[in-house]
mmCIF file of C-alpha atoms in Angstrom:
data_model
loop_
_atom_site.group_PDB
_atom_site.id
_atom_site.type_symbol
_atom_site.label_atom_id
_atom_site.label_comp_id
_atom_site.label_asym_id
_atom_site.label_seq_id
_atom_site.Cartn_x
_atom_site.Cartn_y
_atom_site.Cartn_z
ATOM 1 C CA MET X 153 -1.436 12.634 -16.161
ATOM 2 C CA LYS X 154 0.848 15.271 -14.712
ATOM 3 C CA VAL X 155 -1.222 18.278 -13.650
ATOM 4 C CA PHE X 156 0.087 21.584 -12.304
ATOM 5 C CA VAL X 157 -2.514 23.223 -10.050
ATOM 6 C CA ILE X 158 -2.474 26.974 -9.434
ATOM 7 C CA GLY X 159 -4.614 27.499 -6.349
ATOM 8 C CA LEU X 160 -3.475 24.240 -4.805
ATOM 9 C CA THR X 161 -4.458 25.129 -1.235
ATOM 10 C CA GLY X 162 -7.868 26.600 -2.070
ATOM 11 C CA GLY X 163 -11.189 24.948 -1.438
ATOM 12 C CA VAL X 164 -11.581 23.664 -5.000
ATOM 13 C CA GLY X 165 -7.882 23.279 -5.804
ATOM 14 C CA SER X 166 -7.113 21.041 -2.842
ATOM 15 C CA LEU X 167 -10.079 18.803 -3.610
ATOM 16 C CA ALA X 168 -9.158 18.680 -7.299
ATOM 17 C CA ALA X 169 -5.643 17.581 -6.351
ATOM 18 C CA ARG X 170 -7.129 14.790 -4.251
ATOM 19 C CA SER X 171 -9.488 13.736 -7.031
ATOM 20 C CA LEU X 172 -6.621 13.623 -9.525
ATOM 21 C CA GLN X 173 -4.469 11.589 -7.155
ATOM 22 C CA GLU X 174 -7.330 9.132 -6.714
ATOM 23 C CA ARG X 175 -7.157 8.620 -10.491
ATOM 24 C CA GLY X 176 -3.442 7.898 -10.229
ATOM 25 C CA ASP X 177 -2.306 11.278 -11.546
ATOM 26 C CA SER X 178 0.777 13.209 -10.477
ATOM 27 C CA VAL X 179 -0.027 16.630 -8.990
ATOM 28 C CA SER X 180 2.251 19.602 -8.471
ATOM 29 C CA GLY X 181 1.577 23.240 -7.775
ATOM 30 C CA LEU X 182 2.452 26.589 -6.296
ATOM 31 C CA VAL X 183 2.043 27.537 -2.612
ATOM 32 C CA ARG X 184 2.955 30.676 -0.684
ATOM 33 C CA ARG X 185 4.064 29.238 2.675
ATOM 34 C CA ALA X 186 6.650 26.637 3.641
ATOM 35 C CA GLY X 187 4.208 24.926 5.984
ATOM 36 C CA GLN X 188 1.784 24.378 3.129
ATOM 37 C CA ARG X 189 4.563 22.988 0.957
ATOM 38 C CA ASP X 190 5.719 20.525 3.588
ATOM 39 C CA GLU X 191 2.181 19.312 4.330
ATOM 40 C CA LEU X 192 1.410 18.790 0.650
ATOM 41 C CA ARG X 193 4.688 17.029 -0.035
ATOM 42 C CA ALA X 194 3.873 14.634 2.784
ATOM 43 C CA ALA X 195 0.623 13.907 0.930
ATOM 44 C CA GLY X 196 2.478 13.192 -2.316
ATOM 45 C CA VAL X 197 1.976 16.577 -3.972
ATOM 46 C CA ASP X 198 5.085 18.271 -5.366
ATOM 47 C CA ALA X 199 4.438 21.783 -4.061
ATOM 48 C CA THR X 200 6.847 24.645 -4.773
ATOM 49 C CA LEU X 201 7.074 27.970 -2.945
ATOM 50 C CA GLY X 202 6.073 30.961 -5.045
ATOM 51 C CA ASP X 203 3.796 33.990 -5.215
ATOM 52 C CA LEU X 204 1.495 34.194 -8.226
ATOM 53 C CA THR X 205 1.330 37.986 -7.912
ATOM 54 C CA THR X 206 5.084 38.448 -8.336
ATOM 55 C CA ILE X 207 6.414 35.393 -10.177
ATOM 56 C CA ALA X 208 7.610 36.003 -13.736
ATOM 57 C CA PRO X 209 6.108 33.932 -16.564
ATOM 58 C CA ALA X 210 9.516 32.437 -17.386
ATOM 59 C CA GLU X 211 10.012 31.329 -13.781
ATOM 60 C CA LEU X 212 6.546 29.786 -13.630
ATOM 61 C CA ALA X 213 7.230 28.092 -16.969
ATOM 62 C CA GLY X 214 10.178 26.322 -15.374
ATOM 63 C CA LEU X 215 7.807 24.874 -12.787
ATOM 64 C CA VAL X 216 5.057 23.773 -15.180
ATOM 65 C CA ARG X 217 7.352 22.383 -17.885
ATOM 66 C CA GLY X 218 6.658 18.690 -18.396
ATOM 67 C CA ALA X 219 3.068 18.903 -17.159
ATOM 68 C CA ASP X 220 0.242 17.605 -19.322
ATOM 69 C CA ALA X 221 -2.091 20.358 -18.166
ATOM 70 C CA ILE X 222 -2.450 23.445 -15.996
ATOM 71 C CA LEU X 223 -5.479 23.771 -13.741
ATOM 72 C CA PHE X 224 -6.068 27.343 -12.537
ATOM 73 C CA THR X 225 -8.357 27.499 -9.500
ATOM 74 C CA ALA X 226 -6.735 30.419 -7.643
ATOM 75 C CA GLY X 227 -8.767 33.408 -6.510
ATOM 76 C CA ALA X 228 -8.463 36.409 -4.225
ATOM 77 C CA GLY X 229 -11.461 35.253 -2.199
ATOM 78 C CA GLY X 230 -12.818 38.682 -1.369
ATOM 79 C CA ALA X 231 -9.461 40.177 -0.352
ATOM 80 C CA GLY X 232 -10.176 43.401 -2.238
ATOM 81 C CA ALA X 233 -10.022 44.864 -5.733
ATOM 82 C CA GLU X 234 -6.236 45.029 -5.882
ATOM 83 C CA ALA X 235 -5.844 41.364 -4.941
ATOM 84 C CA THR X 236 -8.598 40.385 -7.359
ATOM 85 C CA SER X 237 -6.834 42.162 -10.206
ATOM 86 C CA ALA X 238 -3.487 40.604 -9.253
ATOM 87 C CA ILE X 239 -4.666 36.998 -8.817
ATOM 88 C CA ASP X 240 -7.879 36.478 -10.791
ATOM 89 C CA GLY X 241 -6.733 38.743 -13.610
ATOM 90 C CA ALA X 242 -2.976 39.225 -13.986
ATOM 91 C CA GLY X 243 -2.351 35.794 -12.455
ATOM 92 C CA VAL X 244 -4.199 34.149 -15.333
ATOM 93 C CA ASP X 245 -2.192 36.199 -17.827
ATOM 94 C CA THR X 246 1.035 35.036 -16.173
ATOM 95 C CA ALA X 247 -0.074 31.408 -16.255
ATOM 96 C CA ILE X 248 -1.088 31.623 -19.923
ATOM 97 C CA GLU X 249 2.304 33.035 -20.874
ATOM 98 C CA ALA X 250 4.054 30.399 -18.759
ATOM 99 C CA ALA X 251 2.073 27.676 -20.545
ATOM 100 C CA ARG X 252 3.166 29.051 -23.911
ATOM 101 C CA ILE X 253 6.827 29.201 -22.875
ATOM 102 C CA ALA X 254 6.757 25.697 -21.382
ATOM 103 C CA GLY X 255 4.809 24.156 -24.255
ATOM 104 C CA VAL X 256 1.885 23.074 -22.057
ATOM 105 C CA ARG X 257 -1.195 23.160 -24.266
ATOM 106 C CA ARG X 258 -4.028 22.023 -21.990
ATOM 107 C CA PHE X 259 -5.329 24.750 -19.635
ATOM 108 C CA LEU X 260 -8.471 24.570 -17.473
ATOM 109 C CA LEU X 261 -9.718 27.735 -15.763
ATOM 110 C CA VAL X 262 -12.284 27.962 -12.968
ATOM 111 C CA SER X 263 -14.336 31.090 -13.596
ATOM 112 C CA VAL X 264 -17.742 32.387 -12.507
ATOM 113 C CA PHE X 265 -21.258 32.783 -13.875
ATOM 114 C CA PRO X 266 -21.459 36.290 -15.430
ATOM 115 C CA GLU X 267 -24.837 36.804 -13.749
ATOM 116 C CA ALA X 268 -23.720 35.476 -10.343
ATOM 117 C CA TRP X 269 -25.697 37.243 -7.618
ATOM 118 C CA ARG X 270 -26.356 40.266 -9.829
ATOM 119 C CA GLU X 271 -29.785 40.626 -8.223
ATOM 120 C CA ARG X 272 -28.135 41.300 -4.853
ATOM 121 C CA ASN X 273 -26.444 44.559 -5.911
ATOM 122 C CA LEU X 274 -23.298 43.712 -3.971
ATOM 123 C CA GLY X 275 -21.484 46.897 -4.932
ATOM 124 C CA PRO X 276 -18.466 48.023 -6.940
ATOM 125 C CA GLY X 277 -16.089 45.454 -5.406
ATOM 126 C CA PHE X 278 -18.207 42.578 -6.687
ATOM 127 C CA ASP X 279 -18.734 44.310 -10.022
ATOM 128 C CA HIS X 280 -14.958 44.560 -10.326
ATOM 129 C CA TYR X 281 -14.614 40.853 -9.515
ATOM 130 C CA ILE X 282 -17.080 39.894 -12.260
ATOM 131 C CA ALA X 283 -15.313 42.160 -14.761
ATOM 132 C CA VAL X 284 -11.877 40.721 -13.927
ATOM 133 C CA LYS X 285 -13.121 37.141 -14.222
ATOM 134 C CA LYS X 286 -14.667 37.914 -17.607
ATOM 135 C CA GLY X 287 -11.384 39.475 -18.724
ATOM 136 C CA ALA X 288 -9.548 36.296 -17.734
ATOM 137 C CA ASP X 289 -12.040 34.238 -19.750
ATOM 138 C CA VAL X 290 -11.380 36.448 -22.764
ATOM 139 C CA ALA X 291 -7.609 36.167 -22.343
ATOM 140 C CA LEU X 292 -7.695 32.379 -22.169
ATOM 141 C CA THR X 293 -10.186 31.848 -24.986
ATOM 142 C CA GLY X 294 -8.014 34.001 -27.238
ATOM 143 C CA SER X 295 -4.743 32.372 -26.201
ATOM 144 C CA GLY X 296 -4.595 29.628 -28.810
ATOM 145 C CA LEU X 297 -4.181 27.035 -26.053
ATOM 146 C CA ASP X 298 -6.262 23.876 -25.618
ATOM 147 C CA TRP X 299 -8.540 25.517 -23.056
ATOM 148 C CA VAL X 300 -11.709 24.822 -21.074
ATOM 149 C CA VAL X 301 -13.446 27.420 -18.897
ATOM 150 C CA LEU X 302 -15.632 26.007 -16.126
ATOM 151 C CA ARG X 303 -18.090 28.336 -14.396
ATOM 152 C CA PRO X 304 -19.434 26.801 -11.177
ATOM 153 C CA ALA X 305 -22.530 28.078 -9.393
ATOM 154 C CA VAL X 306 -22.445 29.057 -5.694
ATOM 155 C CA LEU X 307 -19.945 26.780 -3.948
ATOM 156 C CA LEU X 308 -21.070 24.648 -1.015
ATOM 157 C CA ASP X 309 -18.902 22.965 1.609
ATOM 158 C CA GLU X 310 -20.945 19.768 1.631
ATOM 159 C CA PRO X 311 -20.194 16.170 0.638
ATOM 160 C CA GLY X 312 -20.145 15.691 -3.103
ATOM 161 C CA ARG X 313 -23.278 14.270 -4.665
ATOM 162 C CA GLY X 314 -21.577 12.831 -7.729
ATOM 163 C CA THR X 315 -24.236 14.302 -10.010
ATOM 164 C CA VAL X 316 -24.327 17.700 -11.703
ATOM 165 C CA ALA X 317 -25.843 19.808 -14.452
ATOM 166 C CA LEU X 318 -23.119 20.708 -16.976
ATOM 167 C CA GLY X 319 -23.756 22.623 -20.160
ATOM 168 C CA PRO X 320 -23.091 25.767 -22.200
ATOM 169 C CA ALA X 321 -25.704 27.536 -20.058
ATOM 170 C CA GLN X 322 -27.172 26.639 -16.682
ATOM 171 C CA ILE X 323 -29.278 28.389 -14.080
ATOM 172 C CA HIS X 324 -27.070 29.897 -11.372
ATOM 173 C CA THR X 325 -27.965 27.807 -8.324
ATOM 174 C CA GLU X 326 -25.350 25.970 -6.249
ATOM 175 C CA VAL X 327 -22.896 23.068 -6.421
ATOM 176 C CA THR X 328 -20.559 21.386 -3.960
ATOM 177 C CA ARG X 329 -16.845 22.053 -4.139
ATOM 178 C CA ARG X 330 -16.200 18.316 -4.304
ATOM 179 C CA ASP X 331 -18.436 17.984 -7.351
ATOM 180 C CA VAL X 332 -16.599 20.890 -8.988
ATOM 181 C CA ALA X 333 -13.267 19.199 -8.242
ATOM 182 C CA ASP X 334 -14.417 15.843 -9.600
ATOM 183 C CA THR X 335 -15.805 17.522 -12.726
ATOM 184 C CA LEU X 336 -12.477 19.263 -13.306
ATOM 185 C CA ALA X 337 -10.621 15.963 -12.987
ATOM 186 C CA ALA X 338 -13.014 14.332 -15.452
ATOM 187 C CA LEU X 339 -12.604 17.213 -17.915
ATOM 188 C CA LEU X 340 -8.822 16.976 -17.695
ATOM 189 C CA HIS X 341 -9.116 13.326 -18.671
ATOM 190 C CA GLU X 342 -11.384 14.013 -21.639
ATOM 191 C CA PRO X 343 -9.240 15.754 -24.284
ATOM 192 C CA ARG X 344 -12.134 15.841 -26.743
ATOM 193 C CA VAL X 345 -13.753 18.520 -24.567
ATOM 194 C CA SER X 346 -11.694 21.454 -25.792
ATOM 195 C CA ARG X 347 -12.217 25.175 -26.326
ATOM 196 C CA GLN X 348 -15.549 25.126 -24.550
ATOM 197 C CA ILE X 349 -17.093 27.293 -21.844
ATOM 198 C CA ARG X 350 -19.216 25.160 -19.543
ATOM 199 C CA GLU X 351 -21.436 26.147 -16.633
ATOM 200 C CA LEU X 352 -21.844 23.804 -13.676
ATOM 201 C CA ALA X 353 -24.649 23.562 -11.139
ATOM 202 C CA ARG X 354 -26.415 20.950 -9.078
ATOM 203 C CA GLY X 355 -28.157 18.335 -11.165
ATOM 204 C CA ALA X 356 -29.073 14.702 -11.599
ATOM 205 C CA THR X 357 -26.520 13.580 -14.216
ATOM 206 C CA PRO X 358 -23.526 11.526 -13.038
ATOM 207 C CA ILE X 359 -20.344 13.539 -13.546
ATOM 208 C CA ALA X 360 -18.785 11.065 -15.993
ATOM 209 C CA ASP X 361 -21.953 11.113 -18.113
ATOM 210 C CA ALA X 362 -22.172 14.922 -17.998
ATOM 211 C CA VAL X 363 -18.588 15.247 -19.249
ATOM 212 C CA ALA X 364 -19.141 12.590 -21.919
ATOM 213 C CA ALA X 365 -22.151 14.531 -23.160
ATOM 214 C CA ALA X 366 -19.901 17.575 -23.697
ATOM 215 C CA VAL X 367 -17.819 15.692 -26.277
ATOM 216 C CA PRO X 368 -18.658 17.072 -29.742
ATOM 217 C CA ALA X 369 -20.614 14.701 -31.965
ATOM 218 C CA GLY X 370 -18.630 12.889 -34.632
#
């Protein structure tokens, strides 16, 4: 496959690119700094300089044209409400419009559990983050594209376990970034999993089996 990753240098995005390359896929994406571009190109990733917060949909469409799928893993990462709105919200809108213009149907979005850490009362900034992520889910699910929304639990920087719990609803626990990345790669390679929202947490099911179980019966 040819996959365009938005969020290519992030914790999940970089691992997803690696997982896709291990499958023999071609990976491209958008980066903000020349140093990142050069490093990724040396690793076989066709990275292009661009800023998701300012790029026009038509310009982004020129970059994603010819891809089999778009994988959106970008996020503001706690940089404030304005950045959250620009990246996690408007950035998804831009990518959806670019996909339409370029004729790229498959679109996977990394989102968040709606109830993530609600018991901690983390304040208006976190409430805004949850609201923006939900708005992005709504925008994608109403886009008419061939979409999948994946909502991972709390992300851990630990070695992947290779097993997960994947379903329409899961308990919000934790999951390794590598397992999220490998699950995304498996979902991209399973076109029968389409127009589904799936939640992902630690579990005992091998990733390939968990994705196969998400294929509709019949």
